[in-house]
Short mmCIF file of C-alpha atoms in Angstrom, two decimals:
data_model
loop_
_atom_site.label_atom_id
_atom_site.label_comp_id
_atom_site.label_asym_id
_atom_site.label_seq_id
_atom_site.Cartn_x
_atom_site.Cartn_y
_atom_site.Cartn_z
CA UNK A 17 -39.63 -16.09 6.09
CA UNK A 18 -38.58 -12.55 5.15
CA UNK A 19 -36.35 -10.68 7.55
CA UNK A 20 -38.68 -8.28 9.42
CA UNK A 21 -36.02 -5.59 9.66
CA UNK A 22 -35.67 -5.42 5.89
CA UNK A 23 -39.42 -5.59 5.40
CA UNK A 24 -39.77 -2.51 7.61
CA UNK A 25 -36.98 -0.84 5.65
CA UNK A 26 -38.77 -1.53 2.38
CA UNK A 27 -42.10 -0.19 3.62
CA UNK A 28 -40.55 2.98 5.04
CA UNK A 29 -38.40 3.69 2.03
CA UNK A 30 -41.14 2.88 -0.48
CA UNK A 31 -43.27 5.47 1.31
CA UNK A 32 -40.38 7.92 1.22
CA UNK A 33 -39.79 7.38 -2.49
CA UNK A 34 -43.41 7.41 -3.62
CA UNK A 35 -44.24 10.57 -1.71
CA UNK A 36 -41.27 12.60 -2.94
CA UNK A 37 -40.51 11.46 -6.47
CA UNK A 38 -41.93 13.00 -9.57
CA UNK A 39 -41.01 11.80 -13.06
CA UNK A 40 -38.88 8.87 -11.85
CA UNK A 41 -41.58 7.38 -9.65
CA UNK A 42 -42.18 4.28 -11.78
CA UNK A 43 -38.50 3.32 -11.99
CA UNK A 44 -38.05 3.79 -8.26
CA UNK A 45 -41.19 1.77 -7.51
CA UNK A 46 -39.92 -1.06 -9.72
CA UNK A 47 -36.61 -1.11 -7.83
CA UNK A 48 -38.37 -1.11 -4.47
CA UNK A 49 -40.54 -4.04 -5.59
CA UNK A 50 -37.34 -5.94 -6.45
CA UNK A 51 -35.99 -5.04 -3.03
CA UNK A 52 -39.07 -6.57 -1.40
CA UNK A 53 -38.31 -9.89 -3.10
CA UNK A 54 -34.66 -10.10 -2.04
CA UNK A 55 -32.66 -10.29 1.17
CA UNK A 56 -29.68 -8.74 2.92
CA UNK A 57 -27.19 -6.67 0.97
CA UNK A 58 -28.92 -7.35 -2.37
CA UNK A 59 -32.05 -5.70 -0.97
CA UNK A 60 -30.09 -2.70 0.26
CA UNK A 61 -28.49 -2.39 -3.19
CA UNK A 62 -31.93 -2.18 -4.85
CA UNK A 63 -32.96 0.45 -2.30
CA UNK A 64 -29.77 2.38 -3.04
CA UNK A 65 -30.52 2.23 -6.78
CA UNK A 66 -34.03 3.50 -6.12
CA UNK A 67 -32.58 6.51 -4.39
CA UNK A 68 -30.12 7.11 -7.23
CA UNK A 69 -33.00 6.97 -9.69
CA UNK A 70 -34.58 9.95 -7.98
CA UNK A 71 -33.69 13.62 -8.36
CA UNK A 72 -31.26 14.74 -5.67
CA UNK A 73 -34.00 16.12 -3.45
CA UNK A 74 -32.91 16.93 0.10
CA UNK A 75 -36.19 15.77 1.64
CA UNK A 76 -35.88 12.38 -0.08
CA UNK A 77 -32.31 11.84 1.07
CA UNK A 78 -33.07 13.07 4.58
CA UNK A 79 -36.09 10.77 4.95
CA UNK A 80 -34.09 7.89 3.52
CA UNK A 81 -31.36 8.44 6.11
CA UNK A 82 -33.90 8.63 8.94
CA UNK A 83 -35.62 5.42 7.79
CA UNK A 84 -32.31 3.58 7.36
CA UNK A 85 -31.12 4.66 10.81
CA UNK A 86 -34.38 3.40 12.27
CA UNK A 87 -33.60 -0.15 11.17
CA UNK A 88 -29.85 0.14 11.83
CA UNK A 89 -28.88 0.21 8.14
CA UNK A 90 -26.12 2.66 9.05
CA UNK A 91 -24.09 2.40 5.85
CA UNK A 92 -27.15 3.28 3.79
CA UNK A 93 -27.94 6.18 6.13
CA UNK A 94 -24.34 7.38 5.82
CA UNK A 95 -24.55 7.29 2.02
CA UNK A 96 -27.84 9.20 2.01
CA UNK A 97 -26.55 11.90 4.36
CA UNK A 98 -23.31 12.33 2.43
CA UNK A 99 -25.23 12.61 -0.83
CA UNK A 100 -27.48 15.27 0.72
CA UNK A 101 -24.50 17.32 1.92
CA UNK A 102 -22.92 17.07 -1.53
CA UNK A 103 -26.01 17.86 -3.59
CA UNK A 104 -27.65 20.38 -1.25
CA UNK A 105 -24.98 21.74 1.12
CA UNK A 106 -27.15 24.63 2.34
CA UNK A 107 -30.58 23.01 2.71
CA UNK A 108 -32.72 23.30 5.81
CA UNK A 109 -31.54 19.77 6.74
CA UNK A 110 -27.81 20.50 6.55
CA UNK A 111 -26.94 21.13 10.19
CA UNK A 112 -29.01 18.25 11.51
CA UNK A 113 -27.54 15.92 8.89
CA UNK A 114 -23.99 16.89 9.85
CA UNK A 115 -24.72 15.94 13.46
CA UNK A 116 -26.38 12.66 12.46
CA UNK A 117 -23.56 11.80 10.05
CA UNK A 118 -20.92 12.62 12.68
CA UNK A 119 -22.59 10.21 15.13
CA UNK A 120 -22.78 7.43 12.54
CA UNK A 121 -19.16 7.90 11.47
CA UNK A 122 -17.90 7.81 15.06
CA UNK A 123 -19.96 4.80 16.10
CA UNK A 124 -18.95 2.78 13.04
CA UNK A 125 -15.24 3.65 13.05
CA UNK A 126 -12.09 2.35 14.67
CA UNK A 127 -10.85 5.11 16.96
CA UNK A 128 -7.32 4.04 16.14
CA UNK A 129 -7.84 4.93 12.48
CA UNK A 130 -6.63 8.49 11.96
CA UNK A 131 -8.43 8.93 8.63
CA UNK A 132 -11.79 7.97 10.19
CA UNK A 133 -11.28 10.26 13.17
CA UNK A 134 -10.39 13.16 10.85
CA UNK A 135 -13.68 12.61 9.02
CA UNK A 136 -15.60 12.61 12.32
CA UNK A 137 -13.79 15.77 13.42
CA UNK A 138 -14.40 17.69 10.19
CA UNK A 139 -18.06 16.64 10.04
CA UNK A 140 -18.91 17.60 13.62
CA UNK A 141 -16.80 20.77 13.57
CA UNK A 142 -18.79 21.92 10.54
CA UNK A 143 -22.04 21.51 12.50
CA UNK A 144 -23.44 24.12 14.83
CA UNK A 145 -23.75 22.30 18.15
CA UNK A 146 -26.31 23.51 20.64
CA UNK A 147 -26.10 23.23 24.41
CA UNK A 148 -28.10 20.00 24.32
CA UNK A 149 -26.00 18.24 21.66
CA UNK A 150 -24.08 16.31 24.28
CA UNK A 151 -23.50 13.09 22.33
CA UNK A 152 -22.08 14.97 19.36
CA UNK A 153 -19.86 17.12 21.60
CA UNK A 154 -18.43 14.07 23.37
CA UNK A 155 -17.81 12.28 20.06
CA UNK A 156 -16.03 15.37 18.74
CA UNK A 157 -13.94 15.57 21.92
CA UNK A 158 -13.03 11.88 21.64
CA UNK A 159 -12.00 12.33 18.01
CA UNK A 160 -9.76 15.24 19.01
CA UNK A 161 -8.13 13.13 21.73
CA UNK A 162 -7.62 10.25 19.26
CA UNK A 163 -5.93 12.66 16.84
CA UNK A 164 -3.57 13.93 19.53
CA UNK A 165 -4.94 17.47 19.54
CA UNK A 166 -4.60 19.59 22.70
CA UNK A 167 -6.75 18.33 25.55
CA UNK A 168 -7.84 21.91 26.23
CA UNK A 169 -9.55 21.99 22.84
CA UNK A 170 -11.59 18.90 23.73
CA UNK A 171 -12.40 20.43 27.11
CA UNK A 172 -13.62 23.63 25.46
CA UNK A 173 -16.00 21.62 23.25
CA UNK A 174 -17.39 19.86 26.31
CA UNK A 175 -17.82 23.07 28.27
CA UNK A 176 -19.69 24.74 25.41
CA UNK A 177 -22.54 22.25 25.92
CA UNK A 178 -24.27 20.64 28.88
CA UNK A 179 -21.82 17.71 28.67
CA UNK A 180 -19.59 18.98 31.46
CA UNK A 181 -22.06 17.50 33.95
CA UNK A 182 -21.82 13.99 32.44
CA UNK A 183 -19.21 11.53 33.76
CA UNK A 184 -17.04 11.58 30.64
CA UNK A 185 -17.43 15.31 30.13
CA UNK A 186 -16.50 16.02 33.73
CA UNK A 187 -13.51 13.71 33.38
CA UNK A 188 -12.17 15.54 30.30
CA UNK A 189 -12.59 18.95 31.91
CA UNK A 190 -10.87 17.76 35.11
CA UNK A 191 -8.02 16.10 33.22
CA UNK A 192 -7.48 19.23 31.16
CA UNK A 193 -7.35 21.34 34.30
CA UNK A 194 -4.84 18.98 35.90
CA UNK A 195 -7.29 18.02 38.65
CA UNK A 196 -6.71 14.65 40.31
CA UNK A 197 -9.33 12.11 39.28
CA UNK A 198 -11.13 10.97 42.43
CA UNK A 199 -12.32 7.37 42.46
CA UNK A 200 -15.30 8.10 44.69
CA UNK A 201 -16.73 10.92 42.58
CA UNK A 202 -16.51 8.84 39.41
CA UNK A 203 -17.89 5.70 41.03
CA UNK A 204 -21.02 7.51 42.14
CA UNK A 205 -21.97 8.77 38.68
CA UNK A 206 -20.52 6.41 36.02
CA UNK A 207 -20.97 2.81 34.94
CA UNK A 208 -18.03 0.42 34.76
CA UNK A 209 -17.99 0.73 30.94
CA UNK A 210 -17.91 4.53 31.19
CA UNK A 211 -15.08 4.36 33.72
CA UNK A 212 -13.11 2.01 31.47
CA UNK A 213 -13.66 4.38 28.54
CA UNK A 214 -12.16 7.19 30.61
CA UNK A 215 -9.24 4.89 31.38
CA UNK A 216 -8.61 4.28 27.68
CA UNK A 217 -8.63 8.03 27.07
CA UNK A 218 -6.14 8.58 29.90
CA UNK A 219 -3.97 5.75 28.56
CA UNK A 220 -3.92 7.25 25.04
CA UNK A 221 -2.80 10.55 26.58
CA UNK A 222 -0.01 8.74 28.51
CA UNK A 223 -1.68 9.54 31.86
CA UNK A 224 -0.83 6.00 32.89
CA UNK A 225 -1.31 6.39 36.65
CA UNK A 226 -4.80 7.80 36.07
CA UNK A 227 -5.55 5.05 33.56
CA UNK A 228 -4.50 2.38 36.05
CA UNK A 229 -6.78 3.82 38.76
CA UNK A 230 -9.72 3.93 36.35
CA UNK A 231 -9.14 0.43 34.97
CA UNK A 232 -8.96 -1.03 38.48
CA UNK A 233 -12.16 0.75 39.38
CA UNK A 234 -13.93 -0.54 36.25
CA UNK A 235 -12.97 -4.19 36.82
CA UNK A 236 -13.94 -4.01 40.49
CA UNK A 237 -17.43 -4.55 39.08
CA UNK A 238 -17.72 -8.36 38.94
CA UNK A 239 -20.06 -8.05 35.95
CA UNK A 240 -17.31 -6.44 33.90
CA UNK A 241 -16.06 -9.44 31.94
CA UNK A 242 -16.17 -11.54 28.80
CA UNK A 243 -19.45 -10.22 27.42
CA UNK A 244 -18.59 -6.57 28.08
CA UNK A 245 -17.60 -4.59 25.00
CA UNK A 246 -13.97 -3.49 25.33
CA UNK A 247 -13.17 -5.66 28.37
CA UNK A 248 -10.32 -7.40 26.56
CA UNK A 249 -8.69 -4.08 25.75
CA UNK A 250 -9.02 -2.98 29.37
CA UNK A 251 -7.35 -6.09 30.78
CA UNK A 252 -4.75 -6.02 27.98
CA UNK A 253 -3.69 -2.51 29.02
CA UNK A 254 -3.83 -3.39 32.71
CA UNK A 255 -1.23 -6.10 32.06
CA UNK A 256 1.04 -3.56 30.36
CA UNK A 257 0.64 -1.19 33.34
CA UNK A 258 1.25 -3.82 36.01
CA UNK A 259 4.22 -2.78 38.14
CA UNK A 260 5.08 -6.23 39.50
CA UNK A 261 4.88 -9.79 38.23
CA UNK A 262 2.40 -10.56 41.03
CA UNK A 263 0.11 -7.74 39.87
CA UNK A 264 0.38 -8.98 36.32
CA UNK A 265 -0.60 -12.53 37.33
CA UNK A 266 -3.58 -11.22 39.30
CA UNK A 267 -4.85 -9.32 36.25
CA UNK A 268 -4.43 -12.36 34.00
CA UNK A 269 -6.23 -14.68 36.44
CA UNK A 270 -9.12 -12.25 36.80
CA UNK A 271 -9.46 -12.01 33.02
CA UNK A 272 -9.44 -15.82 32.72
CA UNK A 273 -12.06 -16.25 35.47
CA UNK A 274 -14.39 -13.77 33.79
CA UNK A 275 -14.07 -15.29 30.34
CA UNK A 276 -12.24 -12.34 28.82
CA UNK A 277 -9.41 -14.65 27.76
CA UNK A 278 -9.33 -18.41 27.25
CA UNK A 279 -5.66 -19.04 28.01
CA UNK A 280 -2.89 -17.15 29.84
CA UNK A 281 -0.57 -17.01 26.84
CA UNK A 282 -3.16 -15.25 24.63
CA UNK A 283 -3.77 -11.91 26.33
CA UNK A 284 -5.70 -10.14 23.58
CA UNK A 285 -7.83 -7.03 23.58
CA UNK A 286 -10.32 -8.70 21.21
CA UNK A 287 -11.06 -12.43 21.46
CA UNK A 288 -12.93 -14.62 18.98
CA UNK A 289 -13.87 -17.51 21.22
CA UNK A 290 -13.37 -21.16 20.35
CA UNK A 291 -10.72 -20.77 17.63
CA UNK A 292 -8.14 -23.53 17.39
CA UNK A 293 -4.80 -21.80 17.83
CA UNK A 294 -1.14 -22.70 17.90
CA UNK A 295 1.99 -20.53 17.98
CA UNK A 296 3.04 -21.61 14.49
CA UNK A 297 -0.12 -22.64 12.57
CA UNK A 298 0.10 -25.38 9.97
CA UNK A 299 -0.17 -23.93 6.45
CA UNK A 300 -2.15 -26.01 3.99
CA UNK A 301 -4.50 -25.89 1.03
CA UNK A 302 -4.84 -22.72 -1.04
CA UNK A 303 -2.79 -20.65 1.41
CA UNK A 304 0.17 -23.00 0.99
CA UNK A 305 0.13 -22.44 -2.78
CA UNK A 306 -0.22 -18.66 -2.35
CA UNK A 307 2.75 -18.50 0.00
CA UNK A 308 4.86 -20.63 -2.31
CA UNK A 309 4.23 -18.11 -5.11
CA UNK A 310 5.07 -15.30 -2.69
CA UNK A 311 8.43 -16.90 -1.89
CA UNK A 312 9.30 -17.00 -5.60
CA UNK A 313 8.84 -13.21 -5.73
CA UNK A 314 11.49 -12.46 -3.07
CA UNK A 315 14.28 -11.59 -5.55
CA UNK A 316 12.10 -8.93 -7.21
CA UNK A 317 10.90 -7.60 -3.86
CA UNK A 318 14.49 -7.33 -2.64
CA UNK A 319 15.50 -5.63 -5.89
CA UNK A 320 12.87 -2.92 -5.33
CA UNK A 321 13.70 -2.57 -1.66
CA UNK A 322 17.40 -2.08 -2.42
CA UNK A 323 16.62 1.34 -3.96
CA UNK A 324 14.62 2.47 -0.93
CA UNK A 325 16.08 5.21 1.21
CA UNK A 326 16.76 4.13 4.78
CA UNK A 327 15.11 7.37 5.96
CA UNK A 328 11.73 5.94 4.94
CA UNK A 329 12.01 3.21 7.57
CA UNK A 330 10.17 4.63 10.56
CA UNK A 331 10.37 3.64 14.21
CA UNK A 332 7.61 1.17 14.96
CA UNK A 333 4.45 2.62 16.47
CA UNK A 334 3.61 -0.59 18.30
CA UNK A 335 3.48 -0.30 22.09
CA UNK A 336 6.26 -2.79 22.61
CA UNK A 337 9.43 -2.51 24.63
CA UNK A 338 12.59 -2.64 22.53
CA UNK A 339 15.32 -4.06 24.72
CA UNK A 340 18.12 -2.65 22.59
CA UNK A 341 19.03 -1.72 19.04
CA UNK A 342 16.31 -0.39 16.78
CA UNK A 343 13.21 -1.81 15.15
CA UNK A 344 11.94 -0.01 12.05
CA UNK A 345 9.01 -0.40 9.70
CA UNK A 346 7.91 0.78 6.27
CA UNK A 347 4.20 0.10 5.98
CA UNK A 348 1.48 -0.20 3.39
CA UNK A 349 -1.29 -0.78 5.94
CA UNK A 350 -1.47 -0.25 9.70
CA UNK A 351 -4.46 -1.42 11.74
CA UNK A 352 -6.11 -2.43 8.47
CA UNK A 353 -6.00 1.08 7.04
CA UNK A 354 -3.68 3.06 4.81
CA UNK A 355 -0.66 4.31 6.70
CA UNK A 356 1.21 7.61 6.48
CA UNK A 357 3.62 5.91 4.06
CA UNK A 358 1.08 4.03 1.86
CA UNK A 359 1.39 6.38 -1.12
CA UNK A 360 5.18 6.35 -1.18
CA UNK A 361 5.18 2.57 -0.59
CA UNK A 362 3.17 2.13 -3.80
CA UNK A 363 5.35 4.66 -5.64
CA UNK A 364 8.69 3.17 -4.64
CA UNK A 365 7.63 -0.48 -4.58
CA UNK A 366 5.10 -0.92 -7.42
CA UNK A 367 5.67 -4.65 -7.92
CA UNK A 368 5.59 -5.45 -4.21
CA UNK A 369 2.49 -3.38 -3.47
CA UNK A 370 0.63 -4.71 -6.51
CA UNK A 371 1.47 -8.30 -5.59
CA UNK A 372 0.28 -7.83 -2.00
CA UNK A 373 -2.93 -5.98 -2.83
CA UNK A 374 -3.93 -8.39 -5.58
CA UNK A 375 -3.29 -11.44 -3.41
CA UNK A 376 -4.22 -10.58 0.20
CA UNK A 377 -7.33 -8.73 1.39
CA UNK A 378 -7.02 -5.94 3.94
CA UNK A 379 -8.29 -7.11 7.32
CA UNK A 380 -9.26 -5.34 10.56
CA UNK A 381 -6.18 -4.43 12.67
CA UNK A 382 -3.98 -5.89 9.96
CA UNK A 383 -0.40 -4.76 9.31
CA UNK A 384 1.37 -5.03 5.98
CA UNK A 385 4.94 -3.78 5.56
CA UNK A 386 8.64 -4.34 6.02
CA UNK A 387 10.10 -4.93 9.47
CA UNK A 388 13.81 -4.31 10.07
CA UNK A 389 15.48 -5.48 13.28
CA UNK A 390 18.99 -4.12 13.67
CA UNK A 391 21.92 -6.39 14.45
CA UNK A 392 22.10 -6.64 18.22
CA UNK A 393 18.43 -5.69 18.60
CA UNK A 394 15.83 -7.51 20.67
CA UNK A 395 12.13 -7.02 21.34
CA UNK A 396 10.68 -7.84 24.74
CA UNK A 397 7.87 -10.41 25.12
CA UNK A 398 4.52 -9.01 23.93
CA UNK A 399 1.35 -10.17 22.23
CA UNK A 400 -0.81 -8.94 19.39
CA UNK A 401 -4.18 -7.34 20.16
CA UNK A 402 -6.47 -9.98 18.65
CA UNK A 403 -6.67 -13.66 17.67
CA UNK A 404 -8.71 -13.18 14.48
CA UNK A 405 -5.58 -13.05 12.34
CA UNK A 406 -2.33 -14.85 11.62
CA UNK A 407 0.89 -13.11 10.65
CA UNK A 408 3.07 -14.07 7.68
CA UNK A 409 6.82 -13.35 7.90
CA UNK A 410 8.55 -13.52 4.50
CA UNK A 411 12.36 -13.54 4.73
CA UNK A 412 13.63 -10.74 2.46
CA UNK A 413 17.15 -10.31 3.80
CA UNK A 414 17.98 -12.88 6.44
CA UNK A 415 21.54 -13.08 7.82
CA UNK A 416 23.22 -16.45 8.17
CA UNK A 417 22.86 -16.28 11.95
CA UNK A 418 19.08 -16.39 11.46
CA UNK A 419 19.11 -18.85 8.60
CA UNK A 420 20.61 -21.76 10.50
CA UNK A 421 20.53 -23.13 14.03
CA UNK A 422 23.70 -21.35 15.10
CA UNK A 423 24.41 -20.55 18.70
CA UNK A 424 26.22 -17.87 20.66
CA UNK A 425 28.66 -19.42 23.16
CA UNK A 426 27.04 -22.78 22.42
CA UNK A 427 24.01 -21.96 24.54
CA UNK A 428 21.75 -19.49 22.79
CA UNK A 429 20.26 -19.22 19.32
CA UNK A 430 21.75 -16.08 17.81
CA UNK A 431 18.70 -14.91 15.90
CA UNK A 432 15.11 -16.07 16.19
CA UNK A 433 11.53 -15.73 17.37
CA UNK A 434 9.82 -17.52 20.23
CA UNK A 435 6.01 -17.74 20.08
CA UNK A 436 4.40 -19.33 23.11
CA UNK A 437 7.02 -21.90 24.05
CA UNK A 438 8.19 -22.69 20.51
CA UNK A 439 11.31 -21.14 18.97
CA UNK A 440 12.01 -20.93 15.24
CA UNK A 441 14.30 -19.02 12.91
CA UNK A 442 13.75 -17.17 9.65
CA UNK A 443 15.19 -18.40 6.38
CA UNK A 444 16.15 -16.39 3.32
CA UNK A 445 13.08 -16.38 1.01
CA UNK A 446 11.33 -18.61 3.55
CA UNK A 447 7.95 -18.16 5.20
CA UNK A 448 7.02 -18.31 8.88
CA UNK A 449 3.36 -18.06 9.80
CA UNK A 450 2.72 -17.18 13.43
CA UNK A 451 -0.30 -16.53 15.61
CA UNK A 452 0.90 -13.31 17.19
CA UNK A 453 -1.89 -13.31 19.76
CA UNK A 454 0.42 -15.64 21.69
CA UNK A 455 3.12 -14.00 23.78
CA UNK A 456 6.22 -13.76 21.62
CA UNK A 457 9.62 -12.15 21.55
CA UNK A 458 12.27 -11.57 18.90
CA UNK A 459 16.03 -11.11 18.95
CA UNK A 460 18.89 -10.65 16.52
CA UNK A 461 22.27 -11.12 18.18
CA UNK A 462 24.00 -11.68 14.87
CA UNK A 463 26.25 -9.20 13.02
CA UNK A 464 23.73 -8.20 10.30
CA UNK A 465 20.25 -6.64 10.17
CA UNK A 466 17.21 -8.87 9.63
CA UNK A 467 14.51 -7.77 7.15
CA UNK A 468 11.14 -9.48 6.72
CA UNK A 469 7.94 -8.56 4.92
CA UNK A 470 4.95 -8.91 7.24
CA UNK A 471 1.44 -9.59 5.95
CA UNK A 472 -1.47 -10.12 8.32
CA UNK A 473 -4.15 -12.53 7.08
CA UNK A 474 -7.46 -13.85 8.39
CA UNK A 475 -7.28 -16.77 10.83
CA UNK A 476 -8.13 -19.73 8.55
CA UNK A 477 -10.74 -21.15 10.96
CA UNK A 478 -12.94 -18.03 10.90
CA UNK A 479 -16.29 -18.47 9.17
CA UNK A 480 -17.62 -15.74 6.83
CA UNK A 481 -20.09 -14.74 9.54
CA UNK A 482 -17.27 -14.41 12.09
CA UNK A 483 -15.26 -12.28 9.67
CA UNK A 484 -18.27 -10.03 9.17
CA UNK A 485 -18.71 -9.66 12.93
CA UNK A 486 -15.03 -8.82 13.48
CA UNK A 487 -15.21 -6.23 10.70
CA UNK A 488 -18.38 -4.75 12.17
CA UNK A 489 -16.99 -4.64 15.71
CA UNK A 490 -13.91 -2.77 14.48
CA UNK A 491 -15.93 -0.41 12.27
CA UNK A 492 -13.87 -1.76 9.37
CA UNK A 493 -14.69 -0.46 5.90
#
């Protein structure tokens, strides 16, 4: 049986094409007929080709976008709206399309991805927002907050529309003015999800006391749990804000009771349920062969790295407590997207970057890059944000104190990593694969720095459908 959503898409878009095309009508009709006989992405590709076969008429592209939005084909709608703005930047549809495109971009993007938020910002700032364009104003304000722009700027956007009377709008205006956030006033007007969203905004702005109040208020709703979008991230941040071990345990137990997490040593912001996990996963099959080939490349990787200026190694941007020393990174990808150093990484390390990009796919929230832990450095226990990935550590420059089971004062391993309750050490040119969703900590008490290349990969137990869902949930492109 044909998917009814795509059947509706075909009918709507066939109507759009046949009522707006002139000389290319027959070609477009042929493509739409092919679309009617196919499914899924193949069908959308035929529809896309039908649009490309047409003259770049604004009314065609606008109607296509509307029809695609109606059946939640957001990528197709995005393409149509972008094509309209490129081919007819001053048509009668332009302002409305900018608002529609801004909404789609925001709703399908990871707010932690700077490039995506810049696109949202530029799109919505180029639109003329009216007093009633509350959704667009709030999305623009959220993009500004994500980009670290002055809170007053976000507040001004909110106040220029009717959004200042909404819970989130009122929150931004109050926070900008330095007004104390009152639990009672928020509780009477906002849902638990809205309150949690305010908490995440406060957290990103380092208003941690306000964030803690808001998170506690959100989770006071017993329905706020495993099936609630973003609940894992809320509890994850509550653990980091807990002021005592007792408070931390209470948060963890509440998350476990509500199905947000499945085990106390995997406190993730995003959980794929039912995955078989272990601190150090067994590597087998095709991945084993791939990693063996990667190990053989260490001499060339190290040769390239040796010419790299130490000034390119940046302090890690992970929210992890460094006990002492320093922990630096030089990244190709951060959170699955190009980092601020991606271009220079490819320039300075052509062999390494080519090897990585030809072998390993980018994944949502994935990190790829070098990690340098200074001699004497240690990283406090922490956990990764999600269990949909495993993390490969390739030993590029591993001091002897890490490469063998040596001890300090006969009691403590000098250099190593503990994941869950299992401790291992790196080896020169060796590979460790960890599930960093487990609580883990790292230390280097030896006399030399430790350098590893980190590559995040999909959890091997994920099905293609699960990968697609993770990518969709993270707005990953």
